[in-house]
Amino acid sequence: LIAERSFPWTRVFMDLENLLPEGVRVVTISPKLVGNHIELHLVTGAQSDEAKLKFLRTLETSRVFSHIRPVSETRPQHPGDPDRVYLELSAWYEAS
């Protein structure tokens, strides 16, 4: 982005907090200005496939996120990992 400080980090985290169901957490988030919109690259961890699907459904009905595109899904190899599935996705974010 032109100036990282101009990115509405607080608003993005508040919007995500309202959308994240129990058992889902954001692991990484990377914004990028693409044309005239903000594209977010997210990696989320979910404790179950049901929680992951609930998050995707909620994200798809959001007014601030659109063009949701799952990129990959992985299962952790470490037995002590609290997440059973990691979902990597991209989405457009409407900052207004």
Coordinates of N, CA, C and O in Angstrom, one line a residue:
L1 N 0.8 -1.2 0.0 CA 0.0 0.0 0.0 C 0.9 1.2 0.0 O 2.0 1.2 0.4
I2 N 0.3 2.3 -0.4 CA 1.1 3.6 -0.5 C 1.8 3.9 0.8 O 3.0 4.1 0.8
A3 N 1.1 3.9 1.8 CA 1.7 4.0 3.2 C 1.0 3.0 4.1 O -0.2 3.0 4.2
E4 N 1.8 2.1 4.7 CA 1.2 1.1 5.5 C 0.3 1.6 6.6 O -0.7 1.1 7.0
R5 N 0.7 2.8 7.1 CA 0.0 3.5 8.1 C -1.4 3.8 7.7 O -2.3 4.0 8.5
S6 N -1.7 4.0 6.4 CA -3.0 4.4 5.9 C -3.9 3.2 5.8 O -5.1 3.3 5.6
F7 N -3.4 2.0 5.9 CA -4.2 0.8 5.9 C -5.1 0.7 7.2 O -4.5 0.9 8.3
P8 N -6.4 0.4 7.1 CA -7.2 0.4 8.3 C -7.1 -0.9 9.1 O -8.1 -1.6 9.2
W9 N -6.0 -1.1 9.7 CA -5.7 -2.3 10.4 C -6.8 -2.6 11.5 O -7.3 -3.7 11.6
T10 N -7.1 -1.5 12.3 CA -8.0 -1.7 13.4 C -9.4 -2.1 12.8 O -10.0 -3.0 13.4
R11 N -9.8 -1.5 11.8 CA -11.1 -1.8 11.2 C -11.2 -3.2 10.6 O -12.1 -4.0 10.8
V12 N -10.1 -3.7 10.0 CA -10.0 -5.0 9.5 C -10.1 -6.0 10.6 O -10.9 -7.0 10.5
F13 N -9.3 -5.8 11.7 CA -9.4 -6.8 12.8 C -10.7 -6.8 13.5 O -11.2 -7.8 13.9
M14 N -11.4 -5.6 13.6 CA -12.7 -5.6 14.2 C -13.7 -6.3 13.3 O -14.6 -7.1 13.8
D15 N -13.6 -6.1 12.0 CA -14.5 -6.9 11.1 C -14.3 -8.4 11.1 O -15.3 -9.1 11.2
L16 N -13.1 -8.8 11.2 CA -12.8 -10.2 11.3 C -13.2 -10.8 12.6 O -13.8 -11.9 12.7
E17 N -13.0 -10.0 13.7 CA -13.5 -10.5 15.0 C -15.0 -10.8 15.0 O -15.4 -11.7 15.6
N18 N -15.7 -9.9 14.3 CA -17.2 -10.1 14.3 C -17.6 -11.3 13.4 O -18.7 -11.9 13.6
L19 N -16.7 -11.8 12.5 CA -17.0 -12.9 11.6 C -16.4 -14.2 12.1 O -17.0 -15.2 11.6
L20 N -15.4 -14.2 12.9 CA -14.7 -15.5 13.2 C -15.6 -16.3 14.2 O -15.9 -15.8 15.3
P21 N -16.0 -17.5 13.8 CA -16.7 -18.3 14.7 C -15.8 -18.9 15.7 O -14.6 -18.9 15.6
E22 N -16.3 -19.5 16.8 CA -15.5 -20.1 17.8 C -14.7 -21.3 17.1 O -15.3 -22.0 16.3
G23 N -13.5 -21.4 17.5 CA -12.6 -22.4 16.9 C -11.9 -22.0 15.7 O -11.2 -22.9 15.1
V24 N -11.9 -20.7 15.3 CA -11.2 -20.3 14.1 C -10.4 -19.0 14.5 O -10.9 -18.2 15.2
R25 N -9.1 -19.0 14.0 CA -8.3 -17.9 14.4 C -7.5 -17.4 13.1 O -7.3 -18.3 12.2
V26 N -7.1 -16.2 13.1 CA -6.3 -15.7 12.0 C -4.9 -15.9 12.3 O -4.4 -15.5 13.4
V27 N -4.1 -16.6 11.4 CA -2.7 -16.9 11.7 C -1.9 -15.8 11.0 O -0.9 -15.3 11.7
T28 N -2.1 -15.5 9.8 CA -1.4 -14.4 9.1 C -2.4 -13.6 8.3 O -3.4 -14.1 7.8
I29 N -2.1 -12.3 8.0 CA -2.9 -11.5 7.2 C -1.9 -10.5 6.5 O -1.1 -9.9 7.1
S30 N -2.1 -10.4 5.1 CA -1.2 -9.5 4.3 C -2.1 -8.7 3.4 O -2.8 -9.3 2.5
P31 N -2.1 -7.4 3.5 CA -2.9 -6.6 2.5 C -2.1 -6.2 1.3 O -0.8 -6.1 1.4
K32 N -2.8 -6.0 0.2 CA -2.1 -5.5 -1.0 C -3.1 -4.7 -1.8 O -4.3 -5.0 -1.9
L33 N -2.7 -3.5 -2.3 CA -3.5 -2.7 -3.1 C -3.4 -3.2 -4.5 O -2.4 -3.3 -5.1
V34 N -4.6 -3.6 -5.1 CA -4.7 -4.1 -6.4 C -5.7 -3.3 -7.2 O -6.9 -3.3 -6.9
G35 N -5.2 -2.4 -8.1 CA -6.1 -1.5 -8.8 C -6.7 -0.5 -7.8 O -6.0 0.1 -7.1
N36 N -8.0 -0.6 -7.7 CA -8.6 0.4 -6.8 C -9.3 -0.4 -5.5 O -10.1 0.2 -4.9
H37 N -8.8 -1.6 -5.3 CA -9.4 -2.3 -4.1 C -8.2 -2.9 -3.3 O -7.1 -3.0 -3.8
I38 N -8.5 -3.3 -2.1 CA -7.6 -3.9 -1.2 C -7.8 -5.4 -1.2 O -8.9 -5.9 -1.0
E39 N -6.8 -6.2 -1.5 CA -6.8 -7.6 -1.5 C -6.1 -8.1 -0.3 O -5.0 -7.7 0.0
L40 N -6.8 -8.9 0.5 CA -6.2 -9.5 1.7 C -5.8 -11.0 1.4 O -6.6 -11.7 0.8
H41 N -4.6 -11.4 1.9 CA -4.2 -12.8 1.8 C -4.3 -13.2 3.3 O -3.6 -12.6 4.1
L42 N -5.1 -14.2 3.6 CA -5.3 -14.7 4.9 C -4.9 -16.2 5.1 O -5.1 -16.9 4.2
V43 N -4.3 -16.5 6.2 CA -4.2 -17.9 6.6 C -4.9 -18.0 7.9 O -4.7 -17.2 8.9
T44 N -5.9 -18.9 8.0 CA -6.6 -19.1 9.2 C -6.4 -20.6 9.7 O -6.2 -21.5 8.9
G45 N -6.5 -20.7 11.0 CA -6.4 -22.1 11.6 C -7.8 -22.4 12.2 O -8.4 -21.5 12.8
A46 N -8.3 -23.6 12.0 CA -9.6 -24.0 12.5 C -9.4 -25.3 13.3 O -8.7 -26.2 12.9
Q47 N -10.2 -25.4 14.4 CA -10.2 -26.6 15.2 C -10.9 -27.7 14.6 O -10.8 -28.9 15.0
S48 N -11.8 -27.4 13.6 CA -12.6 -28.5 12.9 C -12.9 -28.0 11.5 O -12.9 -26.8 11.2
D49 N -13.3 -29.0 10.7 CA -13.8 -28.7 9.4 C -15.1 -27.9 9.4 O -15.4 -27.0 8.6
E50 N -15.9 -28.2 10.4 CA -17.2 -27.5 10.6 C -17.0 -26.0 10.9 O -17.6 -25.1 10.3
A51 N -16.0 -25.7 11.8 CA -15.7 -24.3 12.1 C -15.1 -23.6 10.8 O -15.5 -22.4 10.6
K52 N -14.3 -24.3 10.1 CA -13.7 -23.7 8.8 C -14.9 -23.4 7.9 O -14.9 -22.3 7.3
L53 N -15.8 -24.3 7.7 CA -16.9 -24.0 6.8 C -17.8 -22.9 7.3 O -18.3 -22.1 6.5
K54 N -18.0 -22.9 8.5 CA -18.9 -21.8 9.1 C -18.2 -20.4 8.9 O -18.9 -19.5 8.5
F55 N -16.9 -20.3 9.0 CA -16.2 -19.1 8.7 C -16.3 -18.7 7.3 O -16.6 -17.6 6.9
L56 N -16.2 -19.7 6.3 CA -16.3 -19.4 4.9 C -17.7 -18.9 4.6 O -17.8 -17.9 3.8
R57 N -18.7 -19.5 5.1 CA -20.1 -19.1 4.9 C -20.3 -17.7 5.4 O -21.0 -16.8 4.7
T58 N -19.8 -17.4 6.6 CA -20.0 -16.1 7.2 C -19.3 -15.0 6.4 O -19.8 -13.9 6.1
L59 N -18.1 -15.3 5.9 CA -17.3 -14.4 5.1 C -18.0 -14.1 3.8 O -18.0 -13.0 3.4
E60 N -18.6 -15.1 3.2 CA -19.3 -14.9 1.9 C -20.5 -14.0 2.1 O -20.9 -13.4 1.1
T61 N -21.1 -13.9 3.2 CA -22.3 -13.1 3.4 C -21.9 -11.7 4.0 O -22.8 -10.9 4.2
S62 N -20.7 -11.5 4.2 CA -20.2 -10.2 4.8 C -20.4 -9.1 3.8 O -20.3 -9.3 2.6
R63 N -20.6 -7.9 4.3 CA -20.7 -6.7 3.4 C -19.4 -6.1 3.1 O -19.3 -5.3 2.2
V64 N -18.3 -6.4 3.9 CA -17.0 -5.8 3.7 C -16.0 -6.7 3.0 O -15.0 -6.2 2.5
F65 N -16.3 -8.0 2.9 CA -15.4 -8.9 2.2 C -16.1 -9.5 1.0 O -17.3 -9.8 1.0
S66 N -15.4 -9.6 -0.1 CA -16.0 -10.1 -1.4 C -14.9 -10.9 -2.1 O -13.7 -10.8 -1.7
H67 N -15.3 -11.5 -3.2 CA -14.3 -12.2 -4.1 C -13.4 -13.1 -3.3 O -12.2 -13.2 -3.4
I68 N -14.1 -13.9 -2.4 CA -13.4 -14.9 -1.6 C -12.9 -16.0 -2.4 O -13.7 -16.6 -3.2
R69 N -11.6 -16.3 -2.3 CA -11.1 -17.4 -3.1 C -10.1 -18.3 -2.3 O -9.1 -17.8 -1.9
P70 N -10.6 -19.5 -1.9 CA -9.7 -20.4 -1.2 C -8.5 -20.7 -2.1 O -8.6 -20.9 -3.3
V71 N -7.3 -20.7 -1.5 CA -6.1 -21.0 -2.2 C -5.6 -22.4 -1.9 O -5.2 -23.1 -2.8
S72 N -5.5 -22.7 -0.6 CA -5.1 -24.1 -0.2 C -5.6 -24.4 1.2 O -6.0 -23.5 1.9
E73 N -5.6 -25.7 1.5 CA -5.9 -26.2 2.8 C -4.9 -27.3 3.1 O -4.5 -28.1 2.3
T74 N -4.4 -27.2 4.4 CA -3.4 -28.1 4.8 C -3.8 -28.6 6.2 O -4.5 -28.0 7.0
R75 N -3.3 -29.8 6.5 CA -3.5 -30.4 7.9 C -2.1 -30.4 8.6 O -1.1 -30.7 8.0
P76 N -2.1 -29.9 9.8 CA -0.8 -29.9 10.5 C -0.2 -31.3 10.8 O -1.0 -32.2 10.9
Q77 N 1.1 -31.3 10.8 CA 1.8 -32.5 11.0 C 2.2 -32.7 12.4 O 2.7 -33.8 12.8
H78 N 2.0 -31.7 13.3 CA 2.4 -31.8 14.7 C 1.3 -32.2 15.5 O 0.2 -31.6 15.5
P79 N 1.4 -33.3 16.3 CA 0.3 -33.7 17.1 C -0.2 -32.7 18.2 O -1.4 -32.7 18.5
G80 N 0.6 -31.8 18.6 CA 0.2 -30.9 19.6 C -0.5 -29.6 19.1 O -0.9 -28.7 19.8
D81 N -0.6 -29.5 17.8 CA -1.1 -28.3 17.1 C -2.6 -28.2 17.5 O -3.4 -29.1 17.2
P82 N -3.1 -27.0 18.0 CA -4.5 -26.9 18.3 C -5.4 -26.8 17.1 O -6.6 -27.1 17.2
D83 N -4.9 -26.5 16.0 CA -5.7 -26.4 14.7 C -5.6 -27.7 14.0 O -4.6 -28.3 13.8
R84 N -6.8 -28.1 13.5 CA -6.8 -29.4 12.7 C -6.7 -29.1 11.2 O -6.4 -30.0 10.5
V85 N -7.0 -27.8 10.8 CA -6.9 -27.5 9.4 C -6.5 -26.0 9.3 O -6.9 -25.2 10.1
Y86 N -5.6 -25.8 8.3 CA -5.3 -24.4 8.0 C -5.8 -24.1 6.6 O -5.7 -24.9 5.7
L87 N -6.5 -22.9 6.5 CA -7.0 -22.5 5.2 C -6.4 -21.2 4.8 O -6.3 -20.2 5.5
E88 N -5.8 -21.2 3.6 CA -5.2 -20.0 3.0 C -6.2 -19.5 2.0 O -6.8 -20.3 1.1
L89 N -6.5 -18.2 2.0 CA -7.5 -17.7 1.1 C -7.2 -16.2 0.8 O -6.4 -15.6 1.5
S90 N -7.8 -15.7 -0.3 CA -7.7 -14.3 -0.6 C -9.1 -13.7 -0.7 O -10.0 -14.4 -1.0
A91 N -9.2 -12.4 -0.4 CA -10.5 -11.8 -0.4 C -10.3 -10.3 -0.6 O -9.3 -9.7 -0.3
W92 N -11.3 -9.7 -1.2 CA -11.3 -8.2 -1.4 C -11.9 -7.7 -0.1 O -12.8 -8.2 0.4
Y93 N -11.3 -6.5 0.3 CA -11.8 -5.8 1.5 C -12.3 -4.4 1.2 O -11.5 -3.7 0.5
E94 N -13.5 -4.1 1.5 CA -14.0 -2.8 1.3 C -13.8 -1.9 2.5 O -14.4 -2.1 3.6
A95 N -12.9 -1.0 2.5 CA -12.4 -0.2 3.6 C -13.3 1.0 3.9 O -13.1 1.6 4.9
S96 N -14.3 1.3 3.1 CA -15.1 2.5 3.4 C -16.1 2.3 4.5 O -16.4 1.4 5.0

